[in-house]
Each structure stands twice: as C-alpha cells, then as structure tokens.
C-alpha cells in the first residue's frame, strides 16, 4: 500500500530541463540587452578600462557573456536555496520495528534449521538400525 502512496505523491519533473533551458535563454537575452549599461558602469568604476582596438560588437558580446555567467550563478544559488528538500520517510520507531522483526526471523530460521538437523539425524540413525 505504501508503494502506491509514493507513486501518487511523486511530482512531475520531466519538464524541469526544458524550464532550465528557457531560463538560460531568458538570462542570455537579458544579459545581451543590459551589456551596454554594464560597459558604461565598468568605465565609470574603472577609469583605466579601455576597449580601444576592439570592435563594439565584440566588447558587447564579452560583457554579455560575463553578465550571463554572473546571472546564471545567482539564479543557481537561488534555486539551490529554495529547492524543496527530499523528505525522509524513515522513522526511528519503524527502524526499530524492522530490526526486531529481522532478529525474530533469524531466530525462527535457526530454530527451524535445528529441527531439520535433528530430524535428519534421527532418520539417519533409523536407517543405520534397519540397514545394520
């Protein structure tokens, strides 16, 4: 019965990779759009920063890539912080109960094996008496 419950409570996670891809594409688009602002902010914060000799498109792509990596790391941090944790359905009392049942089964198996051994010995003795 518990197996049926676990199957019913299982969440669908098949679309998570697709959602991750869509999120990455959205972050890439946002990064590309805000790259000029990041470049101007970098020029304000670092006056010695210069992009002379590089095409503007290349500078924009480099800053878009850097911004994308930063945004992706930030989103990964948020997802890992707020992702629901797997629930452990193991209880101490259940473990103790299972252990006691296992000990009882082993004990019953030893008793059963002892009875089988005694019966086998008895049959061998009877066979020796008849044969000998």
PDB file of C-alpha atoms in Angstrom:
ATOM      1  CA  UNK A   1       0.000   0.000   0.000  1.00  0.00           C
ATOM      2  CA  UNK A   2       2.835   2.413   0.765  1.00  0.00           C
ATOM      3  CA  UNK A   3       4.261   1.925  -2.734  1.00  0.00           C
ATOM      4  CA  UNK A   4       1.002   3.161  -4.228  1.00  0.00           C
ATOM      5  CA  UNK A   5       1.104   6.244  -1.986  1.00  0.00           C
ATOM      6  CA  UNK A   6       4.647   7.048  -3.042  1.00  0.00           C
ATOM      7  CA  UNK A   7       3.679   6.794  -6.699  1.00  0.00           C
ATOM      8  CA  UNK A   8       0.714   9.135  -6.168  1.00  0.00           C
ATOM      9  CA  UNK A   9       2.775  11.732  -4.300  1.00  0.00           C
ATOM     10  CA  UNK A  10       5.572  11.809  -6.874  1.00  0.00           C
ATOM     11  CA  UNK A  11       5.821  15.143  -8.667  1.00  0.00           C
ATOM     12  CA  UNK A  12       6.348  15.507 -12.366  1.00  0.00           C
ATOM     13  CA  UNK A  13       9.867  16.615 -13.042  1.00  0.00           C
ATOM     14  CA  UNK A  14      10.127  15.801 -16.725  1.00  0.00           C
ATOM     15  CA  UNK A  15       9.795  19.422 -17.816  1.00  0.00           C
ATOM     16  CA  UNK A  16      12.465  20.798 -15.480  1.00  0.00           C
ATOM     17  CA  UNK A  17      15.272  20.576 -18.081  1.00  0.00           C
ATOM     18  CA  UNK A  18      13.085  22.445 -20.578  1.00  0.00           C
ATOM     19  CA  UNK A  19      12.305  25.101 -17.986  1.00  0.00           C
ATOM     20  CA  UNK A  20      16.026  25.381 -17.219  1.00  0.00           C
ATOM     21  CA  UNK A  21      16.803  25.868 -20.894  1.00  0.00           C
ATOM     22  CA  UNK A  22      14.130  28.557 -21.195  1.00  0.00           C
ATOM     23  CA  UNK A  23      15.520  30.261 -18.104  1.00  0.00           C
ATOM     24  CA  UNK A  24      19.044  30.176 -19.557  1.00  0.00           C
ATOM     25  CA  UNK A  25      17.796  31.643 -22.841  1.00  0.00           C
ATOM     26  CA  UNK A  26      15.972  34.402 -20.966  1.00  0.00           C
ATOM     27  CA  UNK A  27      19.112  35.175 -18.960  1.00  0.00           C
ATOM     28  CA  UNK A  28      21.148  35.298 -22.174  1.00  0.00           C
ATOM     29  CA  UNK A  29      18.691  37.766 -23.714  1.00  0.00           C
ATOM     30  CA  UNK A  30      18.694  39.922 -20.577  1.00  0.00           C
ATOM     31  CA  UNK A  31      22.491  39.828 -20.491  1.00  0.00           C
ATOM     32  CA  UNK A  32      22.729  40.953 -24.102  1.00  0.00           C
ATOM     33  CA  UNK A  33      20.277  43.774 -23.506  1.00  0.00           C
ATOM     34  CA  UNK A  34      21.973  45.153 -20.390  1.00  0.00           C
ATOM     35  CA  UNK A  35      25.553  44.701 -21.676  1.00  0.00           C
ATOM     36  CA  UNK A  36      25.895  48.377 -22.801  1.00  0.00           C
ATOM     37  CA  UNK A  37      24.858  49.530 -19.318  1.00  0.00           C
ATOM     38  CA  UNK A  38      27.394  47.169 -17.750  1.00  0.00           C
ATOM     39  CA  UNK A  39      30.104  48.501 -20.073  1.00  0.00           C
ATOM     40  CA  UNK A  40      29.340  52.102 -19.126  1.00  0.00           C
ATOM     41  CA  UNK A  41      29.243  51.173 -15.429  1.00  0.00           C
ATOM     42  CA  UNK A  42      32.608  49.453 -15.782  1.00  0.00           C
ATOM     43  CA  UNK A  43      34.056  52.557 -17.458  1.00  0.00           C
ATOM     44  CA  UNK A  44      32.758  54.717 -14.581  1.00  0.00           C
ATOM     45  CA  UNK A  45      34.105  52.409 -11.866  1.00  0.00           C
ATOM     46  CA  UNK A  46      37.425  51.697 -13.582  1.00  0.00           C
ATOM     47  CA  UNK A  47      38.687  54.836 -15.357  1.00  0.00           C
ATOM     48  CA  UNK A  48      41.741  52.975 -16.722  1.00  0.00           C
ATOM     49  CA  UNK A  49      39.464  50.458 -18.510  1.00  0.00           C
ATOM     50  CA  UNK A  50      39.775  50.846 -22.270  1.00  0.00           C
ATOM     51  CA  UNK A  51      38.299  48.988 -25.213  1.00  0.00           C
ATOM     52  CA  UNK A  52      40.303  50.677 -27.930  1.00  0.00           C
ATOM     53  CA  UNK A  53      41.209  48.399 -30.799  1.00  0.00           C
ATOM     54  CA  UNK A  54      38.224  46.102 -30.232  1.00  0.00           C
ATOM     55  CA  UNK A  55      35.006  46.210 -32.215  1.00  0.00           C
ATOM     56  CA  UNK A  56      31.973  47.373 -30.207  1.00  0.00           C
ATOM     57  CA  UNK A  57      30.065  44.196 -31.016  1.00  0.00           C
ATOM     58  CA  UNK A  58      32.869  42.040 -29.634  1.00  0.00           C
ATOM     59  CA  UNK A  59      33.040  44.118 -26.434  1.00  0.00           C
ATOM     60  CA  UNK A  60      29.267  43.859 -26.061  1.00  0.00           C
ATOM     61  CA  UNK A  61      29.363  40.058 -26.521  1.00  0.00           C
ATOM     62  CA  UNK A  62      32.164  39.687 -23.972  1.00  0.00           C
ATOM     63  CA  UNK A  63      30.290  41.729 -21.398  1.00  0.00           C
ATOM     64  CA  UNK A  64      27.058  39.914 -22.228  1.00  0.00           C
ATOM     65  CA  UNK A  65      28.822  36.599 -21.609  1.00  0.00           C
ATOM     66  CA  UNK A  66      30.250  37.807 -18.301  1.00  0.00           C
ATOM     67  CA  UNK A  67      26.862  39.162 -17.244  1.00  0.00           C
ATOM     68  CA  UNK A  68      25.216  35.887 -18.282  1.00  0.00           C
ATOM     69  CA  UNK A  69      27.627  33.869 -16.137  1.00  0.00           C
ATOM     70  CA  UNK A  70      27.018  36.111 -13.130  1.00  0.00           C
ATOM     71  CA  UNK A  71      23.233  35.949 -13.555  1.00  0.00           C
ATOM     72  CA  UNK A  72      23.354  32.177 -14.062  1.00  0.00           C
ATOM     73  CA  UNK A  73      25.377  31.717 -10.881  1.00  0.00           C
ATOM     74  CA  UNK A  74      22.968  33.939  -8.971  1.00  0.00           C
ATOM     75  CA  UNK A  75      19.923  32.005 -10.231  1.00  0.00           C
ATOM     76  CA  UNK A  76      21.624  28.688  -9.444  1.00  0.00           C
ATOM     77  CA  UNK A  77      22.251  29.933  -5.900  1.00  0.00           C
ATOM     78  CA  UNK A  78      18.614  30.963  -5.503  1.00  0.00           C
ATOM     79  CA  UNK A  79      17.325  27.663  -6.877  1.00  0.00           C
ATOM     80  CA  UNK A  80      19.580  25.645  -4.590  1.00  0.00           C
ATOM     81  CA  UNK A  81      18.492  27.691  -1.571  1.00  0.00           C
ATOM     82  CA  UNK A  82      14.759  27.420  -2.191  1.00  0.00           C
ATOM     83  CA  UNK A  83      14.523  23.992  -3.778  1.00  0.00           C
ATOM     84  CA  UNK A  84      12.376  21.679  -1.657  1.00  0.00           C
ATOM     85  CA  UNK A  85      14.347  19.069   0.187  1.00  0.00           C
ATOM     86  CA  UNK A  86      13.541  15.411  -0.173  1.00  0.00           C
ATOM     87  CA  UNK A  87      11.563  14.119   2.724  1.00  0.00           C
ATOM     88  CA  UNK A  88      12.918  11.169   4.582  1.00  0.00           C
ATOM     89  CA  UNK A  89      10.074   8.882   5.472  1.00  0.00           C
ATOM     90  CA  UNK A  90      12.202   6.821   7.835  1.00  0.00           C
ATOM     91  CA  UNK A  91      11.232   6.929  11.474  1.00  0.00           C
ATOM     92  CA  UNK A  92      13.254   5.627  14.373  1.00  0.00           C
ATOM     93  CA  UNK A  93      10.339   3.501  15.557  1.00  0.00           C
ATOM     94  CA  UNK A  94       9.978   1.901  12.101  1.00  0.00           C
ATOM     95  CA  UNK A  95      13.674   1.102  12.018  1.00  0.00           C
ATOM     96  CA  UNK A  96      13.495  -0.479  15.476  1.00  0.00           C
ATOM     97  CA  UNK A  97      10.447  -2.479  14.438  1.00  0.00           C
ATOM     98  CA  UNK A  98      12.174  -3.756  11.294  1.00  0.00           C
ATOM     99  CA  UNK A  99      15.287  -4.652  13.251  1.00  0.00           C
ATOM    100  CA  UNK A 100      13.230  -6.570  15.811  1.00  0.00           C
ATOM    101  CA  UNK A 101      11.396  -8.392  13.020  1.00  0.00           C
ATOM    102  CA  UNK A 102      14.710  -9.283  11.372  1.00  0.00           C
ATOM    103  CA  UNK A 103      16.092 -10.620  14.655  1.00  0.00           C
ATOM    104  CA  UNK A 104      12.916 -12.645  15.182  1.00  0.00           C
ATOM    105  CA  UNK A 105      13.114 -14.086  11.642  1.00  0.00           C
ATOM    106  CA  UNK A 106      16.751 -15.068  12.160  1.00  0.00           C
ATOM    107  CA  UNK A 107      15.870 -16.711  15.442  1.00  0.00           C
ATOM    108  CA  UNK A 108      12.979 -18.617  13.853  1.00  0.00           C
ATOM    109  CA  UNK A 109      15.271 -19.679  10.993  1.00  0.00           C
ATOM    110  CA  UNK A 110      17.832 -21.047  13.466  1.00  0.00           C
ATOM    111  CA  UNK A 111      15.108 -22.959  15.306  1.00  0.00           C
ATOM    112  CA  UNK A 112      13.750 -24.331  12.031  1.00  0.00           C
ATOM    113  CA  UNK A 113      17.230 -25.349  10.867  1.00  0.00           C
ATOM    114  CA  UNK A 114      17.898 -27.018  14.210  1.00  0.00           C
ATOM    115  CA  UNK A 115      14.646 -29.035  13.862  1.00  0.00           C
ATOM    116  CA  UNK A 116      15.611 -30.052  10.328  1.00  0.00           C
ATOM    117  CA  UNK A 117      19.061 -31.130  11.504  1.00  0.00           C
ATOM    118  CA  UNK A 118      17.606 -33.163  14.393  1.00  0.00           C
ATOM    119  CA  UNK A 119      15.079 -34.813  12.059  1.00  0.00           C
ATOM    120  CA  UNK A 120      17.826 -35.651   9.561  1.00  0.00           C
ATOM    121  CA  UNK A 121      19.988 -37.168  12.322  1.00  0.00           C
ATOM    122  CA  UNK A 122      17.024 -39.174  13.581  1.00  0.00           C
ATOM    123  CA  UNK A 123      16.306 -40.501  10.100  1.00  0.00           C
ATOM    124  CA  UNK A 124      19.973 -41.430   9.581  1.00  0.00           C
ATOM    125  CA  UNK A 125      20.015 -43.320  12.907  1.00  0.00           C
ATOM    126  CA  UNK A 126      16.823 -45.213  11.936  1.00  0.00           C
ATOM    127  CA  UNK A 127      18.332 -46.045   8.548  1.00  0.00           C
ATOM    128  CA  UNK A 128      21.514 -47.358  10.237  1.00  0.00           C
ATOM    129  CA  UNK A 129      19.426 -49.502  12.601  1.00  0.00           C
ATOM    130  CA  UNK A 130      17.463 -51.025   9.735  1.00  0.00           C
ATOM    131  CA  UNK A 131      20.467 -51.456   7.483  1.00  0.00           C
ATOM    132  CA  UNK A 132      22.985 -52.574  10.058  1.00  0.00           C
TER     133      UNK A 132
END
